């Protein structure tokens, strides 16, 4: 009988001590085994915990029903693929905000359709995502907001709070704009602006940053934090706050300085000290609020830390921020060009990353906290795509990307193994089985590439067959062996 068969299957998977999903190396998360910070390290009940992470921001949407544009087959396939490489941490969105009008460059459908109004089926997607992660030994960073337009984010809260004022969007990817392929709904698209005039990123950031001072926008953002932290998972029956699968609540993706007063340091990245920046009190009161709701879990800010030493220390020094974060974006920050095939171009990127990691490791030590490199990426060898129909074809090789990944990942690992503050790395972003060549825009306008909807799909994607995933896998294995040998010593 079917029931007996099911029971036998269930028993044998318990006996094996791992989930019945094939081929992965991680043990299921014990929902009571919360990660904690010990000095410059993370620990679970067994000892040192190193984060072999990946960004997988669309998890809740992929886990949603097909009628909402989800694809559970793809989700479980990709989670298995990542687990097989020893990935034990995913940074995912636990928020996305809708609008009265649809934009082509925002996660769609959104979790929060209007203040106080949730898409419950999509929320259940987040439940499924967490349950499936837990089975495969993956913990989550839950990102609660966004400086950028691709999930609605701060700008949407500000717009709602100002009577739906138009958001001054910067150029964003429009997948239905020309050039289009002959088969409908297969892309390509271009950077355009939907429904409004093109604004600069500066204008957009200033608008989004009103979240730091607009009381109503902040209240609705805090209401979301309350709603998601107090949720009970409909799959596991656990309260989110009682589930160790959730390692971290993160204030937002890449909150920016509110009152930059000029640059200093390399590449015009680092900001001069401005103690009056409203970013700081916002981090303090928001992190304190999360702590009051979720005392067993960790809190991070989501800062890129391209703002340099002063902002890094000021943002991360609050007692309610458990560890620091860094993001490292050599192309976006003007240090690397993806159509430059030269060794010198690559070396410049590697040198910058090593210096940025070494310096931020020291800044973190100065304030006595660990630091997690939770975003970095590099394009494929796109000089090979220069004269092709699309500049981000997956057929391009990845020689620069692989060399860069080796450098970044091994630098973080060696800082972890010596006396640095790094506790893990998390590349941007897992595209898994998706490819630009075979993409199909769904009825919600989405393709769910690793690149978010406001950027060209395929730019930073990590595919299941990419060498980068083997680099991630080898690093995971190396750290696992190292922890088994030295992990009890600290
Ligand atoms: C779901 O994803 C799988 C790949 O895992 C793909 O073969 C299938 O076509 C997708 N289904 C839809 C409806 O897109
Ligand atoms: C909000 O916008 C609507 C429609 O544009 C307008 O009728 C209304 O007066 C506005 N309310 C406020 C408080 O500005
Ligand atoms: C996106 O492209 C479609 C198709 O060209 C167009 O209808 C829409 O207005 C575009 N959005 C823009 C230009 O921002
Ligand atoms: C961090 O906070 C501690 C304790 O409040 C304080 O003594 C220290 O000066 C702060 N460091 C920085 C860089 O702000
Ligand atoms: C790292 O720190 C050194 C010494 O302070 C400085 O010269 C260099 O510009 C810094 N580089 C980065 C990328 O932070
Ligand atoms: C420990 O850290 C200090 C300061 O960052 C550095 O100078 C020293 O070389 C490090 N020692 C080891 C063994 O890594």
Coordinates of C-alpha atoms and ligand atoms in Angstrom, one line a residue:
X1 CA 0.0 0.0 0.0
X2 CA 1.0 3.5 -0.7
X3 CA 1.0 4.6 2.9
X4 CA 3.4 1.8 4.0
X5 CA 5.8 2.6 1.2
X6 CA 5.8 6.3 2.3
X7 CA 6.5 5.3 5.9
X8 CA 9.4 3.1 4.9
X9 CA 10.9 5.9 2.8
X10 CA 10.5 8.4 5.6
X11 CA 12.2 5.9 8.1
X12 CA 15.1 5.3 5.8
X13 CA 15.7 9.0 5.3
X14 CA 15.7 9.5 9.1
X15 CA 18.2 6.6 9.4
X16 CA 20.5 8.2 6.9
X17 CA 20.4 11.4 8.9
X18 CA 20.1 13.5 5.9
X19 CA 17.3 14.5 3.6
X20 CA 16.2 12.1 0.9
X21 CA 17.4 14.6 -1.8
X22 CA 20.4 13.1 -3.6
X23 CA 24.0 14.0 -3.8
X24 CA 24.5 16.8 -1.4
X25 CA 26.8 17.0 1.5
X26 CA 25.1 19.1 4.2
X27 CA 23.1 17.8 7.1
X28 CA 19.6 19.2 7.7
X29 CA 19.5 22.2 10.0
X30 CA 18.5 21.5 13.6
X31 CA 15.9 24.3 14.0
X32 CA 17.1 24.9 17.6
X33 CA 20.8 25.3 16.6
X34 CA 21.0 29.0 16.3
X35 CA 24.3 30.5 15.0
X36 CA 25.9 32.9 17.4
X37 CA 28.9 35.3 17.3
X38 CA 32.0 34.5 19.3
X39 CA 34.6 37.2 18.9
X40 CA 35.5 37.4 15.3
X41 CA 33.9 34.1 14.4
X42 CA 30.5 32.4 14.0
X43 CA 29.7 29.2 15.8
X44 CA 26.9 26.7 16.0
X45 CA 26.6 24.0 18.7
X46 CA 29.4 22.0 17.1
X47 CA 32.0 24.8 16.8
X48 CA 33.2 27.1 14.0
X49 CA 30.7 27.9 11.2
X50 CA 32.0 29.3 7.9
X51 CA 29.6 30.7 5.4
X52 CA 29.8 29.1 1.9
X53 CA 27.1 31.4 0.6
X54 CA 25.3 32.3 -2.6
X55 CA 22.8 35.0 -3.5
X56 CA 19.5 33.5 -4.4
X57 CA 17.2 36.5 -4.0
X58 CA 14.2 35.1 -6.0
X59 CA 13.7 32.0 -3.8
X60 CA 10.2 32.9 -2.6
X61 CA 9.0 33.6 -6.2
X62 CA 10.5 30.4 -7.5
X63 CA 8.8 28.5 -4.7
X64 CA 5.4 30.1 -5.4
X65 CA 2.7 28.3 -7.4
X66 CA 3.0 28.3 -11.2
X67 CA 0.0 30.6 -11.3
X68 CA 2.2 33.2 -9.7
X69 CA 5.2 32.6 -12.0
X70 CA 6.9 30.1 -9.7
X71 CA 8.7 26.8 -10.7
X72 CA 9.1 24.3 -7.9
X73 CA 11.0 21.9 -10.1
X74 CA 13.5 24.5 -10.9
X75 CA 13.7 25.5 -7.2
X76 CA 14.4 22.0 -5.9
X77 CA 16.8 21.2 -8.7
X78 CA 18.8 24.4 -8.0
X79 CA 18.8 23.9 -4.2
X80 CA 20.1 20.4 -4.8
X81 CA 22.8 21.7 -7.1
X82 CA 24.0 24.3 -4.6
X83 CA 23.9 21.9 -1.7
X84 CA 26.0 19.5 -3.7
X85 CA 28.7 22.1 -3.8
X86 CA 28.6 22.4 0.0
X87 CA 26.7 25.8 -0.1
X88 CA 25.4 26.3 3.5
X89 CA 24.0 29.8 3.3
X90 CA 21.7 31.7 0.9
X91 CA 21.0 35.4 0.9
X92 CA 17.4 35.8 -0.1
X93 CA 14.7 38.5 -0.3
X94 CA 12.2 38.5 2.6
X95 CA 10.5 41.5 1.1
X96 CA 9.4 43.1 -2.1
X97 CA 7.0 45.9 -2.6
X98 CA 4.4 46.4 -5.4
X99 CA 3.0 49.5 -6.9
X100 CA -0.2 50.8 -8.3
X101 CA 1.5 50.6 -11.7
X102 CA 3.7 47.7 -12.9
X103 CA 7.3 48.3 -13.8
X104 CA 9.2 45.8 -16.0
X105 CA 12.3 46.0 -13.7
X106 CA 10.8 45.0 -10.4
X107 CA 10.2 41.5 -8.8
X108 CA 6.7 40.6 -9.8
X109 CA 4.4 39.6 -8.2
X110 CA 5.4 41.4 -5.1
X111 CA 5.0 40.2 -1.5
X112 CA 3.6 43.5 -0.2
X113 CA 1.0 44.8 -2.6
X114 CA 0.2 47.9 -0.6
X115 CA 0.9 48.8 3.0
X116 CA -0.6 46.0 5.2
X117 CA -1.7 43.9 2.2
X118 CA 0.2 40.7 1.5
X119 CA 0.2 38.2 -1.3
X120 CA -0.3 35.2 1.0
X121 CA 0.5 32.6 -1.7
X122 CA 3.8 34.3 -2.3
X123 CA 4.4 34.4 1.5
X124 CA 3.9 30.7 1.4
X125 CA 6.6 30.6 -1.2
X126 CA 9.0 32.0 1.4
X127 CA 7.8 29.3 3.8
X128 CA 8.6 26.6 1.2
X129 CA 11.9 28.2 0.4
X130 CA 13.0 28.1 4.0
X131 CA 11.7 24.6 4.6
X132 CA 13.6 23.3 1.5
X133 CA 16.7 25.1 2.5
X134 CA 16.6 23.7 6.1
X135 CA 16.4 20.1 4.7
X136 CA 19.6 20.8 2.7
X137 CA 21.6 22.3 5.5
X138 CA 21.3 25.9 4.2
X139 CA 20.7 28.9 6.5
X140 CA 19.3 32.2 5.4
X141 CA 20.1 35.9 5.4
X142 CA 16.6 37.5 5.2
X143 CA 16.8 40.8 3.4
X144 CA 14.0 43.1 4.7
X145 CA 14.3 46.1 2.4
X146 CA 16.2 47.5 -0.6
X147 CA 17.9 50.7 -1.6
X148 CA 17.4 49.7 -5.3
X149 CA 14.4 49.6 -7.5
X150 CA 14.4 45.9 -8.4
X151 CA 12.2 44.8 -5.5
X152 CA 10.3 48.0 -4.9
X153 CA 12.2 48.8 -1.8
X154 CA 12.7 52.1 0.0
X155 CA 11.5 54.2 -3.0
X156 CA 8.1 52.3 -3.0
X157 CA 7.6 53.0 0.7
X158 CA 8.4 56.6 0.2
X159 CA 6.1 56.9 -2.8
X160 CA 3.2 55.2 -0.8
X161 CA 3.9 57.6 2.1
X162 CA 3.8 60.6 -0.3
X163 CA 0.4 59.9 -1.9
X164 CA 1.9 57.6 -4.6
X165 CA 4.2 60.3 -6.0
X166 CA 6.1 59.2 -9.1
X167 CA 9.4 57.4 -8.3
X168 CA 12.3 59.1 -10.2
X169 CA 13.6 55.8 -11.7
X170 CA 17.1 55.7 -13.2
X171 CA 17.6 53.7 -16.3
X172 CA 16.7 50.1 -15.8
X173 CA 16.5 46.9 -17.9
X174 CA 13.4 46.6 -20.0
X175 CA 13.3 43.0 -21.3
X176 CA 10.5 43.8 -23.8
X177 CA 12.2 46.8 -25.3
X178 CA 14.0 46.5 -28.6
X179 CA 16.0 44.6 -29.7
X180 CA 13.6 41.6 -29.6
X181 CA 14.1 38.1 -30.9
X182 CA 11.7 36.8 -33.5
X183 CA 10.1 34.3 -31.1
X184 CA 7.9 36.5 -28.8
X185 CA 8.8 36.8 -25.1
X186 CA 12.3 35.6 -25.4
X187 CA 14.1 38.9 -24.9
X188 CA 16.6 40.7 -25.4
X189 CA 15.7 44.2 -24.3
X190 CA 17.7 47.3 -23.3
X191 CA 18.1 49.9 -20.5
X192 CA 15.1 52.2 -20.6
X193 CA 12.8 53.9 -18.2
X194 CA 9.2 52.9 -17.7
X195 CA 6.6 55.6 -17.7
X196 CA 8.8 58.4 -16.3
X197 CA 11.7 60.5 -17.6
X198 CA 15.1 59.1 -17.1
X199 CA 16.6 60.3 -13.8
X200 CA 20.1 60.0 -12.5
X201 CA 21.0 57.4 -9.8
X202 CA 21.7 60.4 -7.6
X203 CA 18.1 61.6 -7.8
X204 CA 16.8 58.1 -7.3
X205 CA 19.0 57.6 -4.2
X206 CA 18.0 60.9 -2.7
X207 CA 14.3 59.9 -3.1
X208 CA 14.8 56.5 -1.7
X209 CA 16.8 57.9 1.2
X210 CA 13.7 59.8 2.4
X211 CA 13.0 56.4 4.2
X212 CA 15.4 57.7 6.8
X213 CA 13.3 60.7 7.7
X214 CA 9.7 60.0 6.5
X215 CA 7.8 58.8 9.6
X216 CA 5.0 57.1 7.6
X217 CA 7.4 55.3 5.2
X218 CA 9.4 54.0 8.2
X219 CA 6.3 52.9 10.0
X220 CA 5.2 50.8 7.0
X221 CA 8.7 49.3 6.6
X222 CA 8.7 48.4 10.4
X223 CA 5.2 47.0 10.0
X224 CA 6.7 44.7 7.3
X225 CA 9.5 43.7 9.7
X226 CA 6.9 42.9 12.3
X227 CA 4.8 40.8 9.9
X228 CA 7.7 38.7 8.5
X229 CA 9.4 38.1 11.9
X230 CA 6.2 37.1 13.6
X231 CA 5.1 34.7 10.8
X232 CA 4.6 31.0 11.4
X233 CA 5.9 28.8 8.6
X234 CA 3.0 27.0 7.0
X235 CA 5.2 24.1 6.0
X236 CA 7.2 23.4 9.2
X237 CA 4.8 24.9 11.7
X238 CA 7.7 26.9 13.3
X239 CA 7.6 30.6 14.1
X240 CA 10.2 32.3 11.9
X241 CA 11.8 33.7 15.1
X242 CA 12.2 30.1 16.5
X243 CA 13.8 28.7 13.4
X244 CA 17.6 28.5 13.2
X245 CA 17.3 28.1 9.4
X246 CA 17.0 31.9 9.6
X247 CA 20.5 33.0 10.7
X248 CA 20.2 36.7 10.0
X249 CA 17.7 39.5 9.6
X250 CA 19.2 42.1 7.3
X251 CA 18.0 45.7 7.3
X252 CA 18.2 46.2 3.6
X253 CA 20.2 45.5 0.5
X254 CA 22.9 48.2 0.1
X255 CA 21.5 51.2 2.1
X256 CA 23.4 54.3 1.0
X257 CA 24.7 57.3 2.8
X258 CA 22.1 59.9 3.2
X259 CA 24.4 62.9 3.3
X260 CA 27.7 62.2 1.5
X261 CA 30.0 65.2 1.8
X262 CA 32.7 64.1 -0.7
X263 CA 35.2 61.3 -1.4
X264 CA 38.6 60.3 -0.2
X265 CA 40.8 57.2 -0.7
X266 CA 41.1 55.0 -3.7
X267 CA 38.9 55.2 -6.9
X268 CA 36.7 57.9 -5.3
X269 CA 34.8 55.3 -3.4
X270 CA 35.3 56.1 0.3
X271 CA 33.3 58.9 1.8
X272 CA 34.5 61.6 4.1
X273 CA 33.3 61.4 7.7
X274 CA 29.9 62.9 8.2
X275 CA 28.6 62.2 11.8
X276 CA 25.3 63.9 10.9
X277 CA 24.4 61.3 8.2
X278 CA 20.8 60.1 8.9
X279 CA 21.9 56.5 7.9
X280 CA 23.4 56.0 11.3
X281 CA 20.4 56.7 13.6
X282 CA 18.3 54.7 11.1
X283 CA 20.6 51.7 11.5
X284 CA 20.6 52.1 15.3
X285 CA 16.8 52.3 15.7
X286 CA 15.9 49.7 13.0
X287 CA 18.4 47.1 14.3
X288 CA 17.2 47.7 17.9
X289 CA 13.6 47.1 16.7
X290 CA 14.6 43.8 15.0
X291 CA 16.4 42.7 18.1
X292 CA 13.3 43.3 20.2
X293 CA 11.3 41.0 17.9
X294 CA 13.9 38.3 17.1
X295 CA 16.3 38.0 20.0
X296 CA 17.7 34.6 19.0
X297 CA 18.8 35.5 15.5
X298 CA 21.6 37.7 14.2
X299 CA 21.3 41.1 12.6
X300 CA 23.3 42.6 9.7
X301 CA 22.9 45.9 7.8
X302 CA 23.6 44.9 4.2
X303 CA 26.1 47.8 3.7
X304 CA 28.4 47.4 0.7
X305 CA 31.1 49.2 2.8
X306 CA 32.3 51.0 -0.4
X307 CA 31.8 54.0 1.8
X308 CA 35.1 53.2 3.6
X309 CA 36.4 53.0 7.1
X310 CA 34.5 55.7 8.8
X311 CA 31.1 54.6 7.5
X312 CA 32.0 50.9 8.0
X313 CA 32.8 51.4 11.7
X314 CA 30.0 53.8 12.5
X315 CA 27.3 51.6 10.8
X316 CA 28.6 48.3 12.3
X317 CA 29.5 49.4 15.8
X318 CA 26.0 49.3 17.2
X319 CA 25.5 46.5 19.8
X320 CA 22.4 45.5 17.8
X321 CA 24.5 44.8 14.7
X322 CA 26.1 41.4 15.1
X323 CA 28.5 41.4 12.2
X324 CA 29.7 43.6 9.4
X325 CA 29.1 43.1 5.7
X326 CA 31.0 44.0 2.5
X327 CA 30.1 43.8 -1.2
X328 CA 32.9 44.1 -3.8
X329 CA 31.9 45.3 -7.3
X330 CA 35.0 46.0 -9.4
X331 CA 33.1 46.7 -12.7
X332 CA 30.3 48.7 -11.2
X333 CA 32.9 50.8 -9.2
X334 CA 35.0 51.5 -12.3
X335 CA 38.0 49.4 -11.5
X336 CA 37.4 46.7 -14.2
X337 CA 36.0 46.6 -17.7
X338 CA 34.4 43.5 -19.0
X339 CA 35.4 44.0 -22.6
X340 CA 39.1 44.4 -21.7
X341 CA 40.8 41.0 -22.1
X342 CA 44.1 42.1 -20.7
X343 CA 45.9 40.5 -17.9
X344 CA 46.6 43.9 -16.5
X345 CA 42.9 44.6 -16.2
X346 CA 42.3 41.4 -14.4
X347 CA 45.2 42.0 -12.0
X348 CA 43.9 45.5 -11.2
X349 CA 40.6 43.9 -10.1
X350 CA 42.3 41.2 -8.1
X351 CA 44.6 43.7 -6.4
X352 CA 41.7 45.9 -5.5
X353 CA 39.7 43.0 -4.0
X354 CA 42.6 41.8 -1.9
X355 CA 43.2 45.3 -0.6
X356 CA 39.5 45.8 0.1
X357 CA 39.2 42.5 1.9
X358 CA 42.4 43.0 3.9
X359 CA 41.5 46.5 4.9
X360 CA 37.9 45.7 5.8
X361 CA 39.1 42.7 7.8
X362 CA 41.2 45.2 9.9
X363 CA 38.3 47.7 10.2
X364 CA 36.1 44.8 11.5
X365 CA 38.8 43.7 14.0
X366 CA 39.0 47.3 15.3
X367 CA 35.4 47.2 16.3
X368 CA 35.6 43.5 17.4
X369 CA 33.2 42.0 14.9
X370 CA 33.3 39.4 12.1
X371 CA 32.7 40.5 8.5
X372 CA 30.9 38.6 5.7
X373 CA 31.6 39.3 2.0
X374 CA 28.0 38.7 1.0
X375 CA 28.2 40.0 -2.6
X376 CA 30.9 40.0 -5.3
X377 CA 30.9 39.1 -9.0
X378 CA 32.5 39.4 -12.3
X379 CA 31.1 39.2 -15.9
X380 CA 32.0 36.4 -18.2
X381 CA 34.8 37.0 -20.9
X382 CA 32.3 39.3 -22.6
X383 CA 34.9 40.8 -25.0
X384 CA 34.0 37.5 -26.9
X385 CA 30.3 38.7 -27.0
X386 CA 31.1 42.1 -28.4
X387 CA 29.9 41.6 -31.9
X388 CA 27.2 39.0 -31.0
X389 CA 23.4 39.5 -30.9
X390 CA 23.6 39.9 -27.1
X391 CA 26.6 41.1 -25.0
X392 CA 25.9 38.6 -22.2
X393 CA 25.6 35.3 -24.0
X394 CA 26.4 32.3 -21.8
X395 CA 28.7 30.8 -24.5
X396 CA 31.5 33.2 -23.5
X397 CA 34.3 31.6 -21.4
X398 CA 35.0 32.7 -17.9
X399 CA 38.8 32.9 -17.6
X400 CA 38.8 36.3 -15.8
X401 CA 35.9 35.4 -13.6
X402 CA 37.4 32.1 -12.5
X403 CA 40.8 33.7 -11.7
X404 CA 39.0 36.5 -9.8
X405 CA 36.8 34.1 -7.9
X406 CA 39.9 32.0 -6.9
X407 CA 41.6 35.2 -5.6
X408 CA 38.6 36.6 -3.7
X409 CA 37.5 33.3 -2.1
X410 CA 41.0 32.2 -1.1
X411 CA 41.7 35.6 0.3
X412 CA 38.7 35.4 2.6
X413 CA 39.4 31.8 3.5
X414 CA 43.0 32.7 4.5
X415 CA 41.9 35.7 6.5
X416 CA 39.5 33.3 8.3
X417 CA 42.3 30.7 8.9
X418 CA 44.7 33.3 10.3
X419 CA 43.7 36.2 12.4
X420 CA 41.4 38.1 10.0
X421 CA 37.7 38.8 10.6
X422 CA 36.2 37.1 7.5
X423 CA 33.5 34.5 8.1
X424 CA 32.5 33.6 4.6
X425 CA 31.8 34.6 1.0
X426 CA 28.7 34.7 -1.1
X427 CA 28.9 35.4 -4.8
X428 CA 26.2 37.2 -6.8
X429 CA 24.1 35.4 -8.0
X430 CA 22.9 31.9 -8.7
X431 CA 21.1 31.6 -12.1
X432 CA 21.3 27.8 -12.0
X433 CA 19.6 26.2 -15.0
X434 CA 18.6 29.6 -16.5
X435 CA 20.4 30.8 -19.7
X436 CA 19.8 34.0 -21.7
X437 CA 19.7 31.9 -24.9
X438 CA 16.7 29.9 -23.7
X439 CA 14.9 32.5 -21.5
X440 CA 11.2 32.9 -21.7
X441 CA 9.5 36.0 -20.2
X442 CA 6.6 34.7 -18.0
X443 CA 3.2 36.4 -17.8
X444 CA 4.5 38.6 -14.9
X445 CA 7.3 39.9 -17.1
X446 CA 10.0 37.9 -15.3
X447 CA 12.7 35.4 -16.3
X448 CA 14.4 34.9 -12.9
X449 CA 18.0 35.1 -13.9
X450 CA 20.6 35.5 -11.2
X451 CA 20.7 39.2 -12.2
X452 CA 17.8 41.1 -10.8
X453 CA 15.2 42.6 -13.1
X454 CA 16.6 46.1 -13.3
X455 CA 19.9 44.8 -14.8
X456 CA 20.8 42.9 -18.0
X457 CA 20.1 39.2 -17.5
X458 CA 23.3 37.1 -17.7
X459 CA 25.7 39.9 -16.6
X460 CA 26.8 38.3 -13.3
X461 CA 24.9 34.9 -13.4
X462 CA 26.5 31.8 -12.0
X463 CA 25.3 28.8 -14.0
X464 CA 25.1 25.2 -12.7
X465 CA 27.8 24.2 -15.2
X466 CA 30.1 27.1 -14.5
X467 CA 33.6 26.5 -13.1
X468 CA 32.9 29.2 -10.5
X469 CA 30.6 26.6 -8.8
X470 CA 33.5 24.2 -8.6
X471 CA 35.7 26.9 -7.1
X472 CA 32.9 27.4 -4.5
X473 CA 32.7 23.7 -3.9
X474 CA 36.5 23.2 -3.5
X475 CA 36.6 26.1 -1.0
X476 CA 33.7 24.6 1.0
X477 CA 35.6 21.3 1.2
X478 CA 38.9 22.9 2.2
X479 CA 37.2 24.9 5.0
X480 CA 35.2 21.9 6.1
X481 CA 38.5 19.9 6.5
X482 CA 40.2 22.8 8.2
X483 CA 37.4 23.2 10.7
X484 CA 37.4 19.5 11.4
X485 CA 41.1 19.8 12.3
X486 CA 41.3 23.1 14.1
X487 CA 37.7 24.1 14.7
X488 CA 37.7 23.2 18.4
X489 CA 40.8 25.2 19.2
X490 CA 39.5 28.7 19.4
Ligands
LIG1 C1 10.6 24.8 -14.7 O1 12.0 24.6 -14.7 C2 12.4 23.5 -15.4 C3 13.9 23.4 -15.2 O2 14.2 23.0 -13.9 C4 12.1 23.7 -16.9 O3 12.5 22.5 -17.6 C5 10.6 24.0 -17.1 O4 10.4 24.3 -18.4 C6 10.2 25.1 -16.2 N1 8.8 25.3 -16.3 C7 8.2 26.4 -16.7 C8 6.7 26.4 -16.7 O5 8.9 27.4 -17.0
LIG2 C1 -3.4 62.5 -3.5 O1 -3.5 62.3 -4.9 C2 -4.8 62.4 -5.4 C3 -4.8 62.0 -6.8 O2 -3.7 62.6 -7.5 C4 -5.4 63.7 -5.1 O3 -6.7 63.8 -5.5 C5 -5.3 64.0 -3.6 O4 -5.8 65.3 -3.3 C6 -3.9 63.8 -3.1 N1 -3.9 63.9 -1.6 C7 -3.0 64.6 -0.9 C8 -3.2 64.5 0.6 O5 -2.1 65.1 -1.5
LIG3 C1 9.5 48.8 -22.2 O1 9.4 48.3 -23.5 C2 8.0 48.2 -24.0 C3 8.1 47.6 -25.4 O2 8.9 48.4 -26.2 C4 7.4 49.6 -24.0 O3 6.0 49.4 -24.3 C5 7.5 50.2 -22.6 O4 7.0 51.5 -22.6 C6 9.0 50.2 -22.3 N1 9.3 50.9 -21.1 C7 10.1 52.0 -21.2 C8 10.4 52.6 -22.5 O5 10.5 52.5 -20.2
LIG4 C1 32.4 51.6 19.1 O1 31.6 51.5 20.3 C2 32.4 51.5 21.5 C3 31.4 51.2 22.6 O2 30.3 52.0 22.6 C4 33.2 52.8 21.6 O3 34.0 52.8 22.8 C5 34.0 52.9 20.4 O4 34.7 54.2 20.4 C6 33.2 52.8 19.1 N1 34.1 52.8 18.0 C7 33.9 53.5 16.9 C8 34.9 53.4 15.8 O5 32.9 54.2 16.7
LIG5 C1 43.9 49.8 2.0 O1 44.6 50.4 3.0 C2 45.8 51.0 2.6 C3 46.5 51.5 3.9 O2 45.7 52.3 4.6 C4 45.5 52.1 1.6 O3 46.7 52.7 1.1 C5 44.7 51.5 0.4 O4 44.3 52.6 -0.5 C6 43.5 50.8 0.9 N1 42.9 50.1 -0.2 C7 41.6 49.8 -0.3 C8 41.1 49.2 -1.5 O5 40.9 50.0 0.7
LIG6 C1 47.5 39.3 12.5 O1 47.0 40.6 12.3 C2 47.9 41.7 12.2 C3 47.2 43.0 12.1 O2 46.2 42.9 11.1 C4 48.9 41.4 11.1 O3 49.9 42.4 11.0 C5 49.6 40.0 11.3 O4 50.4 39.7 10.3 C6 48.5 38.9 11.5 N1 49.1 37.7 11.8 C7 48.9 36.5 11.2 C8 49.5 35.3 11.7 O5 48.1 36.5 10.3

